[in-house]
Short mmCIF file of C-alpha atoms and ligand atoms in Angstrom, two decimals:
data_model
loop_
_atom_site.label_atom_id
_atom_site.label_comp_id
_atom_site.label_asym_id
_atom_site.label_seq_id
_atom_site.Cartn_x
_atom_site.Cartn_y
_atom_site.Cartn_z
CA MET A 3 0.00 0.00 0.00
CA GLU A 4 2.66 2.54 1.00
CA HIS A 5 4.37 2.16 -2.38
CA ASN A 6 1.33 4.05 -3.76
CA LEU A 7 2.09 7.04 -1.52
CA PRO A 8 4.99 9.13 -2.91
CA GLY A 9 4.58 11.80 -0.23
CA ALA A 10 4.54 14.66 -2.77
CA ALA A 11 1.58 16.08 -4.65
CA ASP A 12 3.59 16.78 -7.81
CA GLN A 13 4.56 13.13 -8.06
CA ALA A 14 0.99 11.91 -7.73
CA ALA A 15 -1.46 11.17 -10.52
CA PHE A 16 -4.40 11.45 -8.13
CA LEU A 17 -5.21 13.45 -5.03
CA VAL A 18 -7.59 11.79 -2.61
CA ASP A 19 -10.00 13.65 -0.33
CA LEU A 20 -9.11 11.25 2.46
CA SER A 21 -11.63 12.35 5.11
CA ASN A 22 -14.41 12.17 2.55
CA VAL A 23 -13.42 8.62 1.48
CA VAL A 24 -12.75 7.29 5.00
CA ARG A 25 -16.17 8.52 6.18
CA GLU A 26 -18.15 7.16 3.20
CA ARG A 27 -20.12 4.23 4.62
CA SER A 28 -21.42 3.13 1.22
CA LEU A 29 -17.86 2.06 0.31
CA GLY A 30 -17.93 -0.85 2.73
CA GLY A 31 -17.95 -1.59 6.43
CA PRO A 32 -20.36 -0.27 9.04
CA ALA A 33 -17.82 1.87 10.97
CA ALA A 34 -18.16 5.67 10.90
CA ARG A 35 -14.55 5.82 9.68
CA SER A 36 -12.51 3.14 8.01
CA LEU A 37 -9.14 3.23 6.28
CA HIS A 38 -10.12 0.11 4.35
CA ARG A 39 -12.26 2.35 2.12
CA PHE A 40 -9.13 4.25 1.12
CA ARG A 41 -7.36 0.97 0.23
CA LEU A 42 -10.34 0.06 -1.98
CA VAL A 43 -10.08 3.44 -3.71
CA VAL A 44 -6.37 2.94 -4.40
CA GLU A 45 -7.11 -0.53 -5.83
CA ALA A 46 -9.79 1.02 -8.03
CA LEU A 47 -7.30 3.66 -9.25
CA GLY A 48 -4.90 0.80 -10.04
CA ARG A 49 -7.55 -0.89 -12.20
CA LEU A 50 -8.62 2.39 -13.80
CA THR A 51 -5.09 3.29 -14.87
CA GLY A 52 -3.79 -0.24 -15.41
CA ASP A 53 -1.00 0.63 -12.99
CA PRO A 54 -1.07 -1.10 -9.61
CA ASP A 55 1.67 1.30 -8.46
CA VAL A 56 -0.38 4.40 -9.35
CA PRO A 57 0.93 7.28 -7.18
CA VAL A 58 -1.66 8.83 -4.89
CA TYR A 59 -1.47 11.87 -2.59
CA PRO A 60 -4.11 11.88 0.16
CA VAL A 61 -5.11 15.08 1.96
CA ALA A 62 -6.95 14.80 5.28
CA ASP A 63 -8.75 17.28 7.51
CA LYS A 64 -7.16 17.80 10.92
CA SER A 65 -10.42 16.53 12.39
CA LEU A 66 -10.04 13.08 10.78
CA LEU A 67 -7.93 11.78 13.67
CA GLY A 68 -9.76 13.97 16.17
CA GLU A 69 -12.37 11.42 17.13
CA ALA A 70 -10.26 8.31 16.91
CA ARG A 71 -12.92 6.11 18.48
CA GLU A 72 -15.01 6.47 15.31
CA PHE A 73 -12.54 4.07 13.68
CA ALA A 74 -13.67 0.51 14.40
CA ASP A 75 -10.06 -0.68 13.93
CA PRO A 76 -7.48 0.93 16.24
CA GLY A 77 -4.86 -0.19 13.73
CA ASP A 78 -6.30 2.40 11.29
CA VAL A 79 -5.50 5.19 13.72
CA ARG A 80 -1.91 4.02 14.17
CA THR A 81 -1.40 3.64 10.41
CA LEU A 82 -2.89 7.03 9.65
CA ARG A 83 -0.78 8.71 12.33
CA ARG A 84 2.35 7.07 10.88
CA TRP A 85 1.47 8.16 7.35
CA ILE A 86 0.89 11.73 8.50
CA ASN A 87 4.12 11.82 10.51
CA SER A 88 6.13 10.52 7.58
CA GLY A 89 4.53 12.93 5.10
CA LEU A 90 2.69 10.31 3.05
CA VAL A 91 -0.62 11.92 3.99
CA GLU A 92 -0.97 15.70 4.19
CA GLN A 93 -3.02 17.11 6.99
CA ALA A 94 -4.75 20.45 6.39
CA GLY A 95 -7.01 22.72 8.42
CA ASP A 96 -9.29 22.89 5.39
CA ALA A 97 -8.66 19.83 3.22
CA ASP A 98 -11.17 20.93 0.58
CA GLN A 99 -9.34 24.16 -0.07
CA ARG A 100 -5.94 22.41 -0.01
CA ILE A 101 -7.05 19.84 -2.58
CA LEU A 102 -8.29 22.57 -4.90
CA GLU A 103 -5.03 24.53 -4.47
CA LEU A 104 -3.03 21.42 -5.31
CA MET A 105 -5.23 20.76 -8.34
CA GLU A 106 -4.51 24.28 -9.52
CA LEU A 107 -0.76 23.82 -8.99
CA THR A 108 -0.79 20.51 -10.83
CA SER A 109 -3.23 21.51 -13.58
CA ALA A 110 -0.56 21.15 -16.29
CA ALA A 111 -0.14 17.50 -15.29
CA HIS A 112 -3.93 17.17 -15.15
CA THR A 113 -3.81 15.65 -11.68
CA ARG A 114 -7.28 14.47 -10.75
CA ALA A 115 -9.00 14.24 -7.39
CA VAL A 116 -11.08 11.45 -5.88
CA THR A 117 -13.90 12.93 -3.86
CA ASN A 118 -17.64 13.02 -3.51
CA ASP A 119 -17.65 16.73 -2.71
CA ARG A 120 -18.95 19.26 -5.22
CA PHE A 121 -17.12 22.13 -3.49
CA GLY A 122 -20.12 24.44 -3.60
CA ALA A 123 -18.48 26.88 -1.18
CA TYR A 124 -15.33 27.24 -3.29
CA ARG A 125 -16.66 28.16 -6.71
CA ARG A 126 -15.96 31.84 -6.35
CA VAL A 127 -12.32 31.21 -5.42
CA PHE A 128 -11.78 28.36 -7.90
CA PRO A 129 -14.02 29.24 -10.86
CA TRP A 130 -12.59 26.42 -12.99
CA ILE A 131 -14.67 23.95 -10.94
CA GLN A 132 -17.77 25.30 -12.71
CA GLY A 133 -18.89 22.83 -15.34
CA ASN A 134 -15.82 20.61 -14.97
CA THR A 135 -16.34 16.99 -16.01
CA ASP A 136 -12.83 15.55 -16.20
CA ARG A 137 -10.86 16.34 -13.07
CA PHE A 138 -12.98 14.80 -10.33
CA LEU A 139 -13.77 11.13 -9.74
CA LYS A 140 -16.40 9.88 -7.37
CA PRO A 141 -15.92 6.53 -5.59
CA VAL A 142 -18.97 4.27 -5.62
CA ALA A 143 -19.51 0.72 -4.40
CA GLY A 144 -18.68 -1.82 -7.12
CA PRO A 145 -19.32 -5.57 -7.38
CA SER A 146 -18.30 -7.91 -4.54
CA GLY A 147 -16.88 -5.37 -2.13
CA THR A 148 -14.83 -3.39 -4.63
CA VAL A 149 -14.96 0.30 -5.42
CA ARG A 150 -15.48 1.87 -8.83
CA LEU A 151 -14.59 5.40 -9.86
CA ILE A 152 -16.94 7.42 -12.00
CA PRO A 153 -16.50 10.95 -13.39
CA LEU A 154 -18.04 13.53 -11.10
CA HIS A 155 -19.72 16.21 -13.18
CA MET A 156 -19.43 19.39 -11.18
CA GLY A 157 -22.28 21.22 -12.91
CA THR A 158 -22.65 24.99 -12.98
CA ARG A 159 -23.93 26.68 -9.88
CA THR A 160 -25.99 29.82 -10.25
CA GLU A 161 -24.99 32.98 -8.45
CA ALA A 162 -27.84 32.39 -5.96
CA GLU A 163 -26.64 28.88 -5.19
CA ILE A 164 -23.06 30.06 -4.76
CA SER A 165 -24.22 32.79 -2.39
CA ARG A 166 -26.13 30.22 -0.41
CA SER A 167 -23.03 28.04 -0.17
CA ASP A 168 -20.98 31.06 0.98
CA GLU A 169 -23.58 31.67 3.63
CA LEU A 170 -23.44 28.10 4.90
CA ALA A 171 -19.64 28.14 4.89
CA ALA A 172 -19.67 31.33 6.96
CA PHE A 173 -22.08 29.75 9.44
CA LYS A 174 -19.99 26.60 9.59
CA LYS A 175 -16.87 28.59 10.35
CA GLN A 176 -18.58 30.14 13.38
CA GLU A 177 -20.01 26.73 14.37
CA LEU A 178 -23.49 28.15 13.84
CA LEU A 179 -24.86 25.13 11.97
CA LYS A 180 -26.90 22.43 13.65
CA SER A 181 -26.06 18.83 12.83
CA SER A 182 -29.03 18.93 10.42
CA GLY A 183 -27.18 21.65 8.47
CA GLN A 184 -29.69 24.34 9.49
CA PRO A 185 -28.40 27.60 10.99
CA LEU A 186 -28.91 28.12 14.71
CA THR A 187 -31.69 30.67 14.32
CA ARG A 188 -31.90 31.39 18.06
CA VAL A 189 -28.39 32.81 17.74
CA VAL A 190 -28.32 34.35 14.26
CA ASN A 191 -31.63 36.19 14.63
CA ARG A 192 -30.49 38.16 17.67
CA PHE A 193 -28.05 40.95 18.36
CA TRP A 194 -25.35 40.20 20.94
CA ARG A 195 -23.25 42.30 23.29
CA CYS A 196 -19.81 41.53 24.70
CA PRO A 197 -19.47 41.98 28.50
CA GLU A 198 -16.09 43.64 27.95
CA PRO A 199 -17.14 47.34 28.13
CA ARG A 200 -14.80 48.59 25.40
CA CYS A 201 -15.65 45.80 22.97
CA THR A 202 -17.55 47.00 19.90
CA VAL A 203 -17.21 43.84 17.80
CA TYR A 204 -20.93 43.10 18.02
CA ASP A 205 -22.22 46.65 18.29
CA PRO A 206 -24.76 47.12 15.47
CA ARG A 207 -23.87 50.84 15.38
CA GLY A 208 -20.27 49.97 14.60
CA GLY A 209 -20.89 49.44 10.91
CA ARG A 210 -19.97 45.76 10.83
CA VAL A 211 -22.25 43.22 12.37
CA LEU A 212 -20.42 40.00 13.07
CA LEU A 213 -22.05 36.74 13.93
CA PRO A 214 -20.97 35.32 17.29
CA ARG A 215 -18.72 32.32 17.47
CA MET A 216 -20.10 29.31 19.32
CA LEU A 217 -17.75 28.13 22.05
CA GLY A 218 -18.98 25.11 23.97
CA GLY A 219 -22.52 25.79 22.77
CA VAL A 220 -22.47 29.40 24.01
CA PRO A 221 -22.47 32.46 21.68
CA SER A 222 -19.12 34.07 22.45
CA CYS A 223 -17.01 37.08 21.52
CA GLU A 224 -14.47 36.29 18.83
CA VAL A 225 -11.91 38.59 20.44
CA HIS A 226 -12.46 38.23 24.20
CA ARG A 227 -13.71 34.63 24.29
CA LEU A 228 -16.45 35.75 26.72
CA ALA A 229 -20.09 34.67 26.65
CA LEU A 230 -22.18 37.33 24.89
CA ALA A 231 -25.36 38.87 26.31
CA ASP A 232 -28.56 38.84 24.25
CA ALA A 233 -29.18 42.37 22.91
CA GLY A 234 -32.56 41.82 21.30
CA PRO A 235 -33.94 40.69 17.96
CA ARG A 236 -31.98 41.43 14.83
CA PRO A 237 -34.04 42.77 11.95
CA ALA A 238 -34.27 40.46 9.00
CA MET A 239 -32.54 41.62 5.88
CA ALA A 240 -32.25 40.78 2.26
CA GLN A 241 -29.44 41.54 -0.13
CA LEU A 242 -29.95 43.07 -3.55
CA LYS A 243 -27.43 43.34 -6.32
CA ALA A 244 -27.32 45.60 -9.34
CA MET A 245 -26.06 43.57 -12.30
CA ILE A 246 -25.01 45.57 -15.36
CA HIS A 247 -24.42 43.38 -18.43
CA GLY A 248 -23.83 40.37 -16.19
CA VAL A 249 -21.39 42.06 -13.80
CA CYS A 250 -22.29 42.89 -10.20
CA LYS A 251 -21.81 46.66 -9.83
CA GLY A 252 -23.47 47.27 -6.49
CA ARG A 253 -24.78 45.44 -3.43
CA TYR A 254 -27.42 46.80 -1.14
CA THR A 255 -29.17 45.51 1.93
CA VAL A 256 -32.86 45.98 2.56
CA GLU A 257 -34.12 45.87 6.11
CA GLU A 258 -37.30 44.46 7.50
CA GLY A 259 -40.05 47.08 7.48
CA SER A 260 -38.31 49.33 4.95
CA GLN A 261 -39.44 50.59 1.54
CA THR A 262 -36.80 51.57 -0.97
CA GLY A 263 -37.01 53.15 -4.39
CA VAL A 264 -34.58 51.89 -7.02
CA GLY A 265 -33.90 53.77 -10.21
CA ARG A 266 -31.76 56.28 -12.07
CA ASN A 267 -31.99 58.81 -9.27
CA PRO A 268 -34.80 58.22 -6.75
CA VAL A 269 -35.33 60.82 -4.03
CA ASN A 270 -34.53 58.40 -1.26
CA GLY A 271 -33.29 55.01 -2.32
CA ILE A 272 -30.84 53.10 -4.43
CA VAL A 273 -29.26 55.38 -7.04
CA LEU A 274 -28.10 53.53 -10.13
CA TYR A 275 -27.22 56.62 -12.19
CA SER A 276 -23.43 56.25 -12.04
CA LEU A 277 -23.61 52.54 -12.94
CA LEU A 278 -25.76 52.78 -16.05
CA PRO A 279 -24.24 52.58 -19.52
CA SER A 280 -25.24 55.68 -21.49
CA ASP A 281 -27.21 53.72 -24.11
CA VAL A 282 -29.72 52.46 -21.55
CA ALA A 283 -29.67 55.20 -18.89
CA GLY A 284 -32.64 56.91 -20.52
CA ARG A 285 -34.73 53.77 -20.31
CA VAL A 286 -34.41 53.53 -16.53
CA SER A 287 -36.91 55.78 -14.75
CA ARG A 288 -35.87 58.18 -12.01
CA GLU A 289 -37.72 55.83 -9.65
CA HIS A 290 -38.20 52.55 -11.49
CA VAL A 291 -39.25 49.97 -8.91
CA VAL A 292 -39.99 50.03 -5.19
CA VAL A 293 -38.65 47.21 -3.05
CA SER A 294 -40.22 46.65 0.36
CA ALA A 295 -39.57 44.11 3.10
CA GLN A 296 -42.61 43.16 5.17
CA SER A 297 -42.85 40.27 7.65
CA GLY A 298 -39.76 38.65 6.25
CA ILE A 299 -41.00 38.77 2.66
CA LEU A 300 -39.40 40.95 0.02
CA LEU A 301 -41.72 42.58 -2.52
CA VAL A 302 -41.05 44.50 -5.73
CA ARG A 303 -43.40 46.99 -7.43
CA ASP A 304 -43.08 48.55 -10.86
CA VAL A 305 -43.48 52.35 -10.80
CA SER A 306 -41.64 53.08 -14.05
CA ARG A 307 -42.56 54.80 -17.30
CA CYS A 308 -41.35 52.05 -19.65
CA GLY A 309 -42.17 48.97 -17.63
CA THR A 310 -40.22 46.24 -15.87
CA ARG A 311 -39.79 42.54 -16.57
CA MET A 312 -39.16 39.81 -14.04
CA ARG A 313 -38.28 36.15 -14.07
CA THR A 314 -38.29 33.89 -11.07
CA ALA A 315 -35.84 31.19 -10.05
CA GLY A 316 -37.33 27.73 -9.91
CA ARG A 317 -35.95 24.61 -8.33
CA ARG A 318 -32.25 23.96 -8.87
CA GLY A 319 -31.77 27.53 -10.04
CA ARG A 320 -33.59 27.07 -13.35
CA MET A 321 -35.04 30.39 -14.43
CA GLY A 322 -38.67 30.79 -15.48
CA PRO A 323 -39.75 32.91 -18.49
CA TRP A 324 -39.57 36.70 -18.51
CA LYS A 325 -42.91 38.33 -17.63
CA ASP A 326 -43.96 41.96 -17.49
CA LEU A 327 -44.55 43.20 -13.95
CA PRO A 328 -48.09 44.57 -13.60
CA PRO A 329 -47.66 48.31 -12.84
CA GLY A 330 -48.25 49.41 -9.27
CA GLN A 331 -48.64 45.91 -7.84
CA ASP A 332 -46.39 44.25 -5.29
CA ARG A 333 -44.90 40.95 -6.35
CA PRO A 334 -42.77 38.57 -4.20
CA PHE A 335 -39.05 38.98 -4.91
CA GLY A 336 -37.35 35.72 -3.91
CA PRO A 337 -33.71 34.66 -3.75
CA GLY A 338 -32.39 34.15 -7.26
CA ASP A 339 -35.20 36.13 -8.91
CA GLU A 340 -34.24 38.74 -11.49
CA VAL A 341 -35.90 42.08 -12.18
CA GLU A 342 -34.99 43.76 -15.47
CA LEU A 343 -35.19 47.56 -15.49
CA ALA A 344 -33.78 47.92 -19.01
CA PRO A 345 -31.84 45.60 -21.35
CA GLY A 346 -28.69 44.54 -19.46
CA VAL A 347 -29.76 46.23 -16.21
CA LEU A 348 -30.87 43.70 -13.62
CA LEU A 349 -31.74 43.88 -9.99
CA THR A 350 -31.24 40.47 -8.42
CA ARG A 351 -31.83 39.10 -5.00
CA SER A 352 -28.85 37.21 -3.66
CA GLY A 353 -29.24 33.91 -1.88
CA ARG A 354 -27.92 35.55 1.23
CA ARG A 355 -30.60 36.21 3.74
CA PHE A 356 -28.61 36.20 6.89
CA PRO A 357 -27.77 39.05 9.19
CA ALA A 358 -24.08 39.31 8.40
CA GLU A 359 -25.34 41.74 5.81
CA LEU A 360 -24.27 45.05 7.09
CA ALA A 361 -27.37 46.74 8.38
CA ALA A 362 -25.38 49.56 9.81
CA ALA A 363 -23.46 50.13 6.61
CA TRP A 364 -26.75 50.54 4.86
CA ARG A 365 -28.06 52.89 7.52
CA THR A 366 -24.99 55.10 7.58
CA GLU A 367 -24.62 55.24 3.82
CA GLY A 368 -26.41 58.59 3.71
CA THR A 369 -26.91 58.93 -0.03
CA ARG A 370 -27.16 55.18 -0.53
CA ARG A 371 -25.02 55.52 -3.57
CA PRO A 372 -23.44 52.27 -4.61
CA THR A 373 -19.67 52.14 -4.53
CA PRO A 374 -18.01 49.51 -6.71
CA THR A 375 -15.30 48.94 -4.09
CA ALA A 376 -17.85 48.24 -1.39
CA ALA A 377 -19.52 45.83 -3.75
CA SER A 378 -16.41 43.78 -4.15
CA GLN A 379 -15.37 43.87 -0.52
CA PRO A 380 -15.85 40.73 1.54
CA THR A 381 -18.49 40.97 4.21
CA ALA A 382 -17.55 40.93 7.84
CA LEU A 383 -17.90 37.18 7.89
CA ASP A 384 -15.43 36.43 5.16
ZN1 LIG B 412 -15.56 41.23 23.01
#
């Protein structure tokens, strides 16, 4: 087995997402974690390539050895520890990211990765994942206890799906996901205050509203490691983006209970004037649509001279047909939906619905003029 492990990514034909393989129960054995599954994958790579000595470079999360008792065979733990200590297996804080980095570094050699992960949270950083069909292999159970490898088609995620993945990754980082994968709403829907008097990390007036970090099940201050005090409900918010010819030129947050005009130059609202290409600026009304957030639902209303079209996102991000918005009537504006003010000028609702959106930034942005730099800046959570 060890002759398959060169201990260097650039000498390997395949990277293996080791934690993902070791934890995959469908590959054989009832244990939560089993190194045998990795051996089966290496055998499958040997058959696939016709080379029983095929060189493989496994990357494991630090957490793989963390709960050693999940391995039914204590020998697995000893072997894995030895492989890590001798550099045959690389350990990484974030194995997903490390595998993608190594794939980028070895792209000339077309090094492939064995995984069952579609890396939804990484598509912004590694855009080449989008639509890829030839660099990822998925291990599946084969006949009589073997493993087969099949191409993993990565598919193309829509902007709304990518935003949703970003959101989940941000929650995961703060340990704000339940084991079901749902966010801990009792924590994320509240404001929090640090008992350290000078601490402003969680002060909603500070301009950046961080989510608490969970320490031992208690919402805690990232900086002072102290338990935070509940500071009341956090208003729900939605994020809007101005897309000009397919490029995001501005991001805006809309708060619960608010009503906001969007157009070329509305009296009090989202001003698109500086973003609009000259050929279409005249087709966008001074106030074109009104977006309002009521009881957690976002609505959009056409108030323009020339009309507005909208299409809604269906399941799996598939877009419905364009339809004219009936003038003066509120329509639900869901995540992924697109509102077209003029050809090439879209208002979209991002998948992000969580409170990391900077309420205060919105409030303090007196003119509410979009700034392209602010649009490209990471949020407080990133
Ligand atoms: Zn603090």
